[in-house]
Amino acid sequence: ILFFLIQITSTSVVGTKTQEIDNTRLERSELRQENSFIEAEIAKSKSFASSNNVIKDYSLEIKNVNYLESLDDNDVALKVN
């Protein structure tokens, strides 16, 4: 009878520890995903700061771009393909 009590106790402890291990693995996975997101945000911020430094270093100006409309070449006598 003592053997069965020890076996039941050890099995319940192992079962509890298995659940704790699964929870820890899940938490670790979530933390890694969050860490990757934060690293991407940091890289984006560094890139933005770097581009701002280039703008300041070379005295560049931010301007709007005006695009030309595409040429309608249906009325052109000679088309080069």
mmCIF file of N, CA, C and O in Angstrom:
data_model
loop_
_atom_site.group_PDB
_atom_site.id
_atom_site.type_symbol
_atom_site.label_atom_id
_atom_site.label_comp_id
_atom_site.label_asym_id
_atom_site.label_seq_id
_atom_site.Cartn_x
_atom_site.Cartn_y
_atom_site.Cartn_z
ATOM 1 N N ILE A 1 0.840 -1.197 0.000
ATOM 2 C CA ILE A 1 0.000 0.000 0.000
ATOM 3 C C ILE A 1 0.876 1.249 0.000
ATOM 4 O O ILE A 1 0.552 2.229 -0.656
ATOM 5 N N LEU A 2 1.958 1.217 0.750
ATOM 6 C CA LEU A 2 2.872 2.362 0.796
ATOM 7 C C LEU A 2 3.434 2.662 -0.591
ATOM 8 O O LEU A 2 3.572 3.819 -0.972
ATOM 9 N N PHE A 3 3.723 1.610 -1.360
ATOM 10 C CA PHE A 3 4.248 1.794 -2.710
ATOM 11 C C PHE A 3 3.249 2.550 -3.585
ATOM 12 O O PHE A 3 3.619 3.449 -4.335
ATOM 13 N N PHE A 4 1.979 2.178 -3.497
ATOM 14 C CA PHE A 4 0.959 2.851 -4.301
ATOM 15 C C PHE A 4 0.773 4.299 -3.897
ATOM 16 O O PHE A 4 0.560 5.174 -4.730
ATOM 17 N N LEU A 5 0.870 4.599 -2.622
ATOM 18 C CA LEU A 5 0.766 5.984 -2.154
ATOM 19 C C LEU A 5 1.928 6.824 -2.681
ATOM 20 O O LEU A 5 1.744 7.967 -3.119
ATOM 21 N N ILE A 6 3.117 6.256 -2.652
ATOM 22 C CA ILE A 6 4.294 6.965 -3.166
ATOM 23 C C ILE A 6 4.152 7.172 -4.671
ATOM 24 O O ILE A 6 4.449 8.250 -5.193
ATOM 25 N N GLN A 7 3.659 6.146 -5.372
ATOM 26 C CA GLN A 7 3.490 6.243 -6.816
ATOM 27 C C GLN A 7 2.437 7.301 -7.172
ATOM 28 O O GLN A 7 2.640 8.110 -8.078
ATOM 29 N N ILE A 8 1.338 7.357 -6.470
ATOM 30 C CA ILE A 8 0.292 8.354 -6.723
ATOM 31 C C ILE A 8 0.816 9.754 -6.428
ATOM 32 O O ILE A 8 0.590 10.697 -7.197
ATOM 33 N N THR A 9 1.540 9.901 -5.337
ATOM 34 C CA THR A 9 2.088 11.206 -4.976
ATOM 35 C C THR A 9 3.089 11.673 -6.020
ATOM 36 O O THR A 9 3.042 12.825 -6.471
ATOM 37 N N SER A 10 3.982 10.793 -6.427
ATOM 38 C CA SER A 10 4.996 11.193 -7.416
ATOM 39 C C SER A 10 4.346 11.490 -8.767
ATOM 40 O O SER A 10 4.751 12.420 -9.466
ATOM 41 N N THR A 11 3.327 10.734 -9.138
ATOM 42 C CA THR A 11 2.631 10.985 -10.408
ATOM 43 C C THR A 11 1.919 12.327 -10.392
ATOM 44 O O THR A 11 1.960 13.081 -11.371
ATOM 45 N N SER A 12 1.296 12.681 -9.285
ATOM 46 C CA SER A 12 0.602 13.972 -9.210
ATOM 47 C C SER A 12 1.593 15.123 -9.221
ATOM 48 O O SER A 12 1.342 16.172 -9.831
ATOM 49 N N VAL A 13 2.746 14.949 -8.581
ATOM 50 C CA VAL A 13 3.777 15.993 -8.588
ATOM 51 C C VAL A 13 4.320 16.172 -9.999
ATOM 52 O O VAL A 13 4.482 17.297 -10.482
ATOM 53 N N VAL A 14 4.584 15.080 -10.701
ATOM 54 C CA VAL A 14 5.093 15.145 -12.063
ATOM 55 C C VAL A 14 4.055 15.798 -12.974
ATOM 56 O O VAL A 14 4.389 16.632 -13.829
ATOM 57 N N GLY A 15 2.786 15.465 -12.808
ATOM 58 C CA GLY A 15 1.728 16.076 -13.602
ATOM 59 C C GLY A 15 1.654 17.568 -13.385
ATOM 60 O O GLY A 15 1.491 18.347 -14.328
ATOM 61 N N THR A 16 1.793 18.010 -12.144
ATOM 62 C CA THR A 16 1.778 19.435 -11.832
ATOM 63 C C THR A 16 2.981 20.123 -12.442
ATOM 64 O O THR A 16 2.861 21.213 -13.015
ATOM 65 N N LYS A 17 4.139 19.491 -12.348
ATOM 66 C CA LYS A 17 5.353 20.083 -12.907
ATOM 67 C C LYS A 17 5.268 20.147 -14.428
ATOM 68 O O LYS A 17 5.757 21.106 -15.030
ATOM 69 N N THR A 18 4.656 19.168 -15.058
ATOM 70 C CA THR A 18 4.499 19.188 -16.509
ATOM 71 C C THR A 18 3.663 20.393 -16.932
ATOM 72 O O THR A 18 3.991 21.076 -17.911
ATOM 73 N N GLN A 19 2.595 20.668 -16.206
ATOM 74 C CA GLN A 19 1.757 21.830 -16.513
ATOM 75 C C GLN A 19 2.552 23.118 -16.314
ATOM 76 O O GLN A 19 2.452 24.039 -17.120
ATOM 77 N N GLU A 20 3.363 23.183 -15.266
ATOM 78 C CA GLU A 20 4.189 24.363 -15.034
ATOM 79 C C GLU A 20 5.202 24.554 -16.170
ATOM 80 O O GLU A 20 5.448 25.678 -16.609
ATOM 81 N N ILE A 21 5.771 23.451 -16.637
ATOM 82 C CA ILE A 21 6.730 23.521 -17.744
ATOM 83 C C ILE A 21 6.038 24.017 -19.008
ATOM 84 O O ILE A 21 6.565 24.879 -19.721
ATOM 85 N N ASP A 22 4.844 23.508 -19.287
ATOM 86 C CA ASP A 22 4.095 23.962 -20.465
ATOM 87 C C ASP A 22 3.766 25.442 -20.360
ATOM 88 O O ASP A 22 3.881 26.181 -21.349
ATOM 89 N N ASN A 23 3.366 25.891 -19.185
ATOM 90 C CA ASN A 23 3.065 27.317 -18.992
ATOM 91 C C ASN A 23 4.314 28.173 -19.182
ATOM 92 O O ASN A 23 4.248 29.250 -19.782
ATOM 93 N N THR A 24 5.434 27.690 -18.679
ATOM 94 C CA THR A 24 6.691 28.424 -18.825
ATOM 95 C C THR A 24 7.105 28.498 -20.290
ATOM 96 O O THR A 24 7.559 29.550 -20.762
ATOM 97 N N ARG A 25 6.937 27.416 -21.020
ATOM 98 C CA ARG A 25 7.271 27.419 -22.453
ATOM 99 C C ARG A 25 6.376 28.374 -23.225
ATOM 100 O O ARG A 25 6.837 29.093 -24.109
ATOM 101 N N LEU A 26 5.098 28.390 -22.897
ATOM 102 C CA LEU A 26 4.171 29.303 -23.553
ATOM 103 C C LEU A 26 4.539 30.751 -23.246
ATOM 104 O O LEU A 26 4.566 31.601 -24.145
ATOM 105 N N GLU A 27 4.854 31.027 -21.992
ATOM 106 C CA GLU A 27 5.251 32.377 -21.598
ATOM 107 C C GLU A 27 6.538 32.788 -22.311
ATOM 108 O O GLU A 27 6.665 33.917 -22.785
ATOM 109 N N ARG A 28 7.482 31.871 -22.415
ATOM 110 C CA ARG A 28 8.747 32.146 -23.102
ATOM 111 C C ARG A 28 8.497 32.471 -24.573
ATOM 112 O O ARG A 28 9.088 33.408 -25.124
ATOM 113 N N SER A 29 7.612 31.724 -25.202
ATOM 114 C CA SER A 29 7.278 31.968 -26.599
ATOM 115 C C SER A 29 6.644 33.349 -26.778
ATOM 116 O O SER A 29 6.987 34.083 -27.711
ATOM 117 N N GLU A 30 5.736 33.717 -25.886
ATOM 118 C CA GLU A 30 5.098 35.031 -25.956
ATOM 119 C C GLU A 30 6.113 36.150 -25.731
ATOM 120 O O GLU A 30 6.068 37.180 -26.404
ATOM 121 N N LEU A 31 7.038 35.945 -24.802
ATOM 122 C CA LEU A 31 8.069 36.954 -24.537
ATOM 123 C C LEU A 31 8.999 37.115 -25.736
ATOM 124 O O LEU A 31 9.410 38.232 -26.060
ATOM 125 N N ARG A 32 9.331 36.013 -26.397
ATOM 126 C CA ARG A 32 10.180 36.099 -27.585
ATOM 127 C C ARG A 32 9.487 36.867 -28.693
ATOM 128 O O ARG A 32 10.105 37.676 -29.386
ATOM 129 N N GLN A 33 8.199 36.621 -28.868
ATOM 130 C CA GLN A 33 7.441 37.338 -29.898
ATOM 131 C C GLN A 33 7.380 38.825 -29.572
ATOM 132 O O GLN A 33 7.572 39.670 -30.437
ATOM 133 N N GLU A 34 7.115 39.142 -28.318
ATOM 134 C CA GLU A 34 7.075 40.546 -27.886
ATOM 135 C C GLU A 34 8.441 41.198 -28.066
ATOM 136 O O GLU A 34 8.542 42.348 -28.506
ATOM 137 N N ASN A 35 9.497 40.457 -27.757
ATOM 138 C CA ASN A 35 10.858 40.970 -27.899
ATOM 139 C C ASN A 35 11.171 41.267 -29.364
ATOM 140 O O ASN A 35 11.778 42.296 -29.686
ATOM 141 N N SER A 36 10.742 40.390 -30.265
ATOM 142 C CA SER A 36 10.962 40.619 -31.698
ATOM 143 C C SER A 36 10.245 41.876 -32.158
ATOM 144 O O SER A 36 10.788 42.662 -32.943
ATOM 145 N N PHE A 37 9.019 42.076 -31.675
ATOM 146 C CA PHE A 37 8.265 43.271 -32.038
ATOM 147 C C PHE A 37 8.976 44.525 -31.538
ATOM 148 O O PHE A 37 9.114 45.506 -32.274
ATOM 149 N N ILE A 38 9.460 44.495 -30.312
ATOM 150 C CA ILE A 38 10.155 45.648 -29.732
ATOM 151 C C ILE A 38 11.454 45.916 -30.495
ATOM 152 O O ILE A 38 11.790 47.073 -30.775
ATOM 153 N N GLU A 39 12.180 44.860 -30.864
ATOM 154 C CA GLU A 39 13.406 45.043 -31.640
ATOM 155 C C GLU A 39 13.108 45.686 -32.991
ATOM 156 O O GLU A 39 13.869 46.536 -33.467
ATOM 157 N N ALA A 40 12.007 45.297 -33.621
ATOM 158 C CA ALA A 40 11.624 45.897 -34.903
ATOM 159 C C ALA A 40 11.281 47.374 -34.726
ATOM 160 O O ALA A 40 11.650 48.209 -35.559
ATOM 161 N N GLU A 41 10.587 47.707 -33.640
ATOM 162 C CA GLU A 41 10.257 49.101 -33.375
ATOM 163 C C GLU A 41 11.524 49.931 -33.125
ATOM 164 O O GLU A 41 11.634 51.067 -33.576
ATOM 165 N N ILE A 42 12.484 49.354 -32.424
ATOM 166 C CA ILE A 42 13.759 50.044 -32.165
ATOM 167 C C ILE A 42 14.500 50.270 -33.475
ATOM 168 O O ILE A 42 15.031 51.356 -33.728
ATOM 169 N N ALA A 43 14.538 49.248 -34.334
ATOM 170 C CA ALA A 43 15.221 49.390 -35.630
ATOM 171 C C ALA A 43 14.549 50.467 -36.471
ATOM 172 O O ALA A 43 15.232 51.258 -37.132
ATOM 173 N N LYS A 44 13.225 50.521 -36.438
ATOM 174 C CA LYS A 44 12.498 51.545 -37.187
ATOM 175 C C LYS A 44 12.833 52.929 -36.644
ATOM 176 O O LYS A 44 13.048 53.867 -37.411
ATOM 177 N N SER A 45 12.905 53.062 -35.334
ATOM 178 C CA SER A 45 13.249 54.352 -34.730
ATOM 179 C C SER A 45 14.667 54.772 -35.085
ATOM 180 O O SER A 45 14.924 55.936 -35.378
ATOM 181 N N LYS A 46 15.591 53.805 -35.064
ATOM 182 C CA LYS A 46 16.979 54.113 -35.432
ATOM 183 C C LYS A 46 17.065 54.559 -36.881
ATOM 184 O O LYS A 46 17.801 55.476 -37.212
ATOM 185 N N SER A 47 16.311 53.889 -37.750
ATOM 186 C CA SER A 47 16.311 54.250 -39.160
ATOM 187 C C SER A 47 15.769 55.659 -39.356
ATOM 188 O O SER A 47 16.319 56.446 -40.122
ATOM 189 N N PHE A 48 14.705 55.989 -38.663
ATOM 190 C CA PHE A 48 14.118 57.324 -38.758
ATOM 191 C C PHE A 48 15.097 58.371 -38.233
ATOM 192 O O PHE A 48 15.298 59.413 -38.850
ATOM 193 N N ALA A 49 15.733 58.079 -37.088
ATOM 194 C CA ALA A 49 16.706 59.014 -36.520
ATOM 195 C C ALA A 49 17.895 59.182 -37.463
ATOM 196 O O ALA A 49 18.404 60.290 -37.641
ATOM 197 N N SER A 50 18.328 58.093 -38.076
ATOM 198 C CA SER A 50 19.447 58.154 -39.020
ATOM 199 C C SER A 50 19.103 59.017 -40.222
ATOM 200 O O SER A 50 19.919 59.831 -40.667
ATOM 201 N N SER A 51 17.883 58.848 -40.745
ATOM 202 C CA SER A 51 17.495 59.669 -41.899
ATOM 203 C C SER A 51 17.373 61.131 -41.503
ATOM 204 O O SER A 51 17.717 62.024 -42.282
ATOM 205 N N ASN A 52 16.922 61.407 -40.296
ATOM 206 C CA ASN A 52 16.868 62.795 -39.824
ATOM 207 C C ASN A 52 18.265 63.386 -39.689
ATOM 208 O O ASN A 52 18.477 64.564 -39.992
ATOM 209 N N ASN A 53 19.226 62.591 -39.246
ATOM 210 C CA ASN A 53 20.610 63.066 -39.145
ATOM 211 C C ASN A 53 21.176 63.395 -40.518
ATOM 212 O O ASN A 53 21.893 64.385 -40.678
ATOM 213 N N VAL A 54 20.872 62.574 -41.524
ATOM 214 C CA VAL A 54 21.344 62.847 -42.888
ATOM 215 C C VAL A 54 20.734 64.149 -43.389
ATOM 216 O O VAL A 54 21.413 64.977 -44.006
ATOM 217 N N ILE A 55 19.455 64.338 -43.122
ATOM 218 C CA ILE A 55 18.781 65.579 -43.539
ATOM 219 C C ILE A 55 19.466 66.793 -42.913
ATOM 220 O O ILE A 55 19.729 67.797 -43.577
ATOM 221 N N LYS A 56 19.792 66.699 -41.631
ATOM 222 C CA LYS A 56 20.439 67.818 -40.938
ATOM 223 C C LYS A 56 21.880 68.014 -41.413
ATOM 224 O O LYS A 56 22.313 69.134 -41.653
ATOM 225 N N ASP A 57 22.624 66.900 -41.561
ATOM 226 C CA ASP A 57 24.043 66.994 -41.939
ATOM 227 C C ASP A 57 24.237 67.627 -43.315
ATOM 228 O O ASP A 57 25.192 68.369 -43.534
ATOM 229 N N TYR A 58 23.349 67.326 -44.243
ATOM 230 C CA TYR A 58 23.505 67.826 -45.611
ATOM 231 C C TYR A 58 22.548 68.971 -45.931
ATOM 232 O O TYR A 58 22.422 69.357 -47.089
ATOM 233 N N SER A 59 21.896 69.490 -44.925
ATOM 234 C CA SER A 59 20.956 70.611 -45.086
ATOM 235 C C SER A 59 19.923 70.337 -46.170
ATOM 236 O O SER A 59 19.664 71.169 -47.037
ATOM 237 N N LEU A 60 19.364 69.173 -46.138
ATOM 238 C CA LEU A 60 18.356 68.808 -47.130
ATOM 239 C C LEU A 60 16.998 69.351 -46.709
ATOM 240 O O LEU A 60 16.745 69.596 -45.538
ATOM 241 N N GLU A 61 16.153 69.533 -47.694
ATOM 242 C CA GLU A 61 14.804 70.024 -47.434
ATOM 243 C C GLU A 61 13.796 68.966 -47.854
ATOM 244 O O GLU A 61 13.984 68.284 -48.856
ATOM 245 N N ILE A 62 12.729 68.858 -47.111
ATOM 246 C CA ILE A 62 11.655 67.946 -47.475
ATOM 247 C C ILE A 62 10.695 68.712 -48.364
ATOM 248 O O ILE A 62 10.224 69.796 -48.014
ATOM 249 N N LYS A 63 10.459 68.160 -49.556
ATOM 250 C CA LYS A 63 9.578 68.825 -50.518
ATOM 251 C C LYS A 63 8.551 67.831 -51.042
ATOM 252 O O LYS A 63 8.780 66.625 -51.025
ATOM 253 N N ASN A 64 7.453 68.383 -51.520
ATOM 254 C CA ASN A 64 6.434 67.545 -52.148
ATOM 255 C C ASN A 64 6.868 67.206 -53.562
ATOM 256 O O ASN A 64 7.474 68.020 -54.252
ATOM 257 N N VAL A 65 6.524 66.018 -54.004
ATOM 258 C CA VAL A 65 6.870 65.575 -55.340
ATOM 259 C C VAL A 65 5.638 65.715 -56.222
ATOM 260 O O VAL A 65 4.553 65.271 -55.863
ATOM 261 N N ASN A 66 5.813 66.344 -57.363
ATOM 262 C CA ASN A 66 4.736 66.463 -58.345
ATOM 263 C C ASN A 66 5.044 65.516 -59.494
ATOM 264 O O ASN A 66 6.071 65.645 -60.160
ATOM 265 N N TYR A 67 4.159 64.568 -59.715
ATOM 266 C CA TYR A 67 4.356 63.586 -60.767
ATOM 267 C C TYR A 67 3.721 64.085 -62.057
ATOM 268 O O TYR A 67 2.649 64.674 -62.058
ATOM 269 N N LEU A 68 4.398 63.845 -63.177
ATOM 270 C CA LEU A 68 3.858 64.189 -64.483
ATOM 271 C C LEU A 68 2.894 63.091 -64.919
ATOM 272 O O LEU A 68 3.089 61.921 -64.610
ATOM 273 N N GLU A 69 1.875 63.502 -65.654
ATOM 274 C CA GLU A 69 0.950 62.511 -66.169
ATOM 275 C C GLU A 69 1.620 61.750 -67.298
ATOM 276 O O GLU A 69 2.466 62.284 -68.017
ATOM 277 N N SER A 70 1.218 60.515 -67.489
ATOM 278 C CA SER A 70 1.828 59.717 -68.548
ATOM 279 C C SER A 70 1.356 60.219 -69.909
ATOM 280 O O SER A 70 0.240 60.696 -70.066
ATOM 281 N N LEU A 71 2.234 60.092 -70.864
ATOM 282 C CA LEU A 71 1.958 60.558 -72.225
ATOM 283 C C LEU A 71 0.985 59.610 -72.894
ATOM 284 O O LEU A 71 1.161 58.395 -72.867
ATOM 285 N N ASP A 72 -0.046 60.167 -73.475
ATOM 286 C CA ASP A 72 -0.981 59.360 -74.250
ATOM 287 C C ASP A 72 -0.429 59.279 -75.668
ATOM 288 O O ASP A 72 -0.491 60.244 -76.430
ATOM 289 N N ASP A 73 0.143 58.136 -76.035
ATOM 290 C CA ASP A 73 0.827 58.016 -77.319
ATOM 291 C C ASP A 73 -0.062 57.465 -78.427
ATOM 292 O O ASP A 73 0.427 57.013 -79.459
ATOM 293 N N ASN A 74 -1.355 57.523 -78.251
ATOM 294 C CA ASN A 74 -2.257 57.061 -79.308
ATOM 295 C C ASN A 74 -2.224 57.985 -80.530
ATOM 296 O O ASN A 74 -2.499 57.544 -81.630
ATOM 297 N N ASP A 75 -1.927 59.260 -80.333
ATOM 298 C CA ASP A 75 -1.918 60.219 -81.425
ATOM 299 C C ASP A 75 -0.554 60.374 -82.072
ATOM 300 O O ASP A 75 -0.376 61.177 -82.980
ATOM 301 N N VAL A 76 0.434 59.632 -81.634
ATOM 302 C CA VAL A 76 1.793 59.764 -82.169
ATOM 303 C C VAL A 76 1.881 58.938 -83.451
ATOM 304 O O VAL A 76 1.430 57.799 -83.535
ATOM 305 N N ALA A 77 2.479 59.560 -84.500
ATOM 306 C CA ALA A 77 2.555 58.914 -85.806
ATOM 307 C C ALA A 77 3.539 57.751 -85.792
ATOM 308 O O ALA A 77 3.291 56.716 -86.424
ATOM 309 N N LEU A 78 4.655 57.889 -85.105
ATOM 310 C CA LEU A 78 5.670 56.844 -85.096
ATOM 311 C C LEU A 78 5.805 56.317 -83.674
ATOM 312 O O LEU A 78 6.195 57.034 -82.770
ATOM 313 N N LYS A 79 5.495 55.070 -83.494
ATOM 314 C CA LYS A 79 5.630 54.449 -82.175
ATOM 315 C C LYS A 79 6.850 53.533 -82.197
ATOM 316 O O LYS A 79 7.016 52.728 -83.117
ATOM 317 N N VAL A 80 7.694 53.676 -81.202
ATOM 318 C CA VAL A 80 8.866 52.826 -81.092
ATOM 319 C C VAL A 80 8.593 51.812 -79.989
ATOM 320 O O VAL A 80 8.301 52.189 -78.867
ATOM 321 N N ASN A 81 8.694 50.567 -80.330
ATOM 322 C CA ASN A 81 8.428 49.536 -79.320
ATOM 323 C C ASN A 81 9.694 48.921 -78.848
ATOM 324 O O ASN A 81 10.591 48.567 -79.356
#
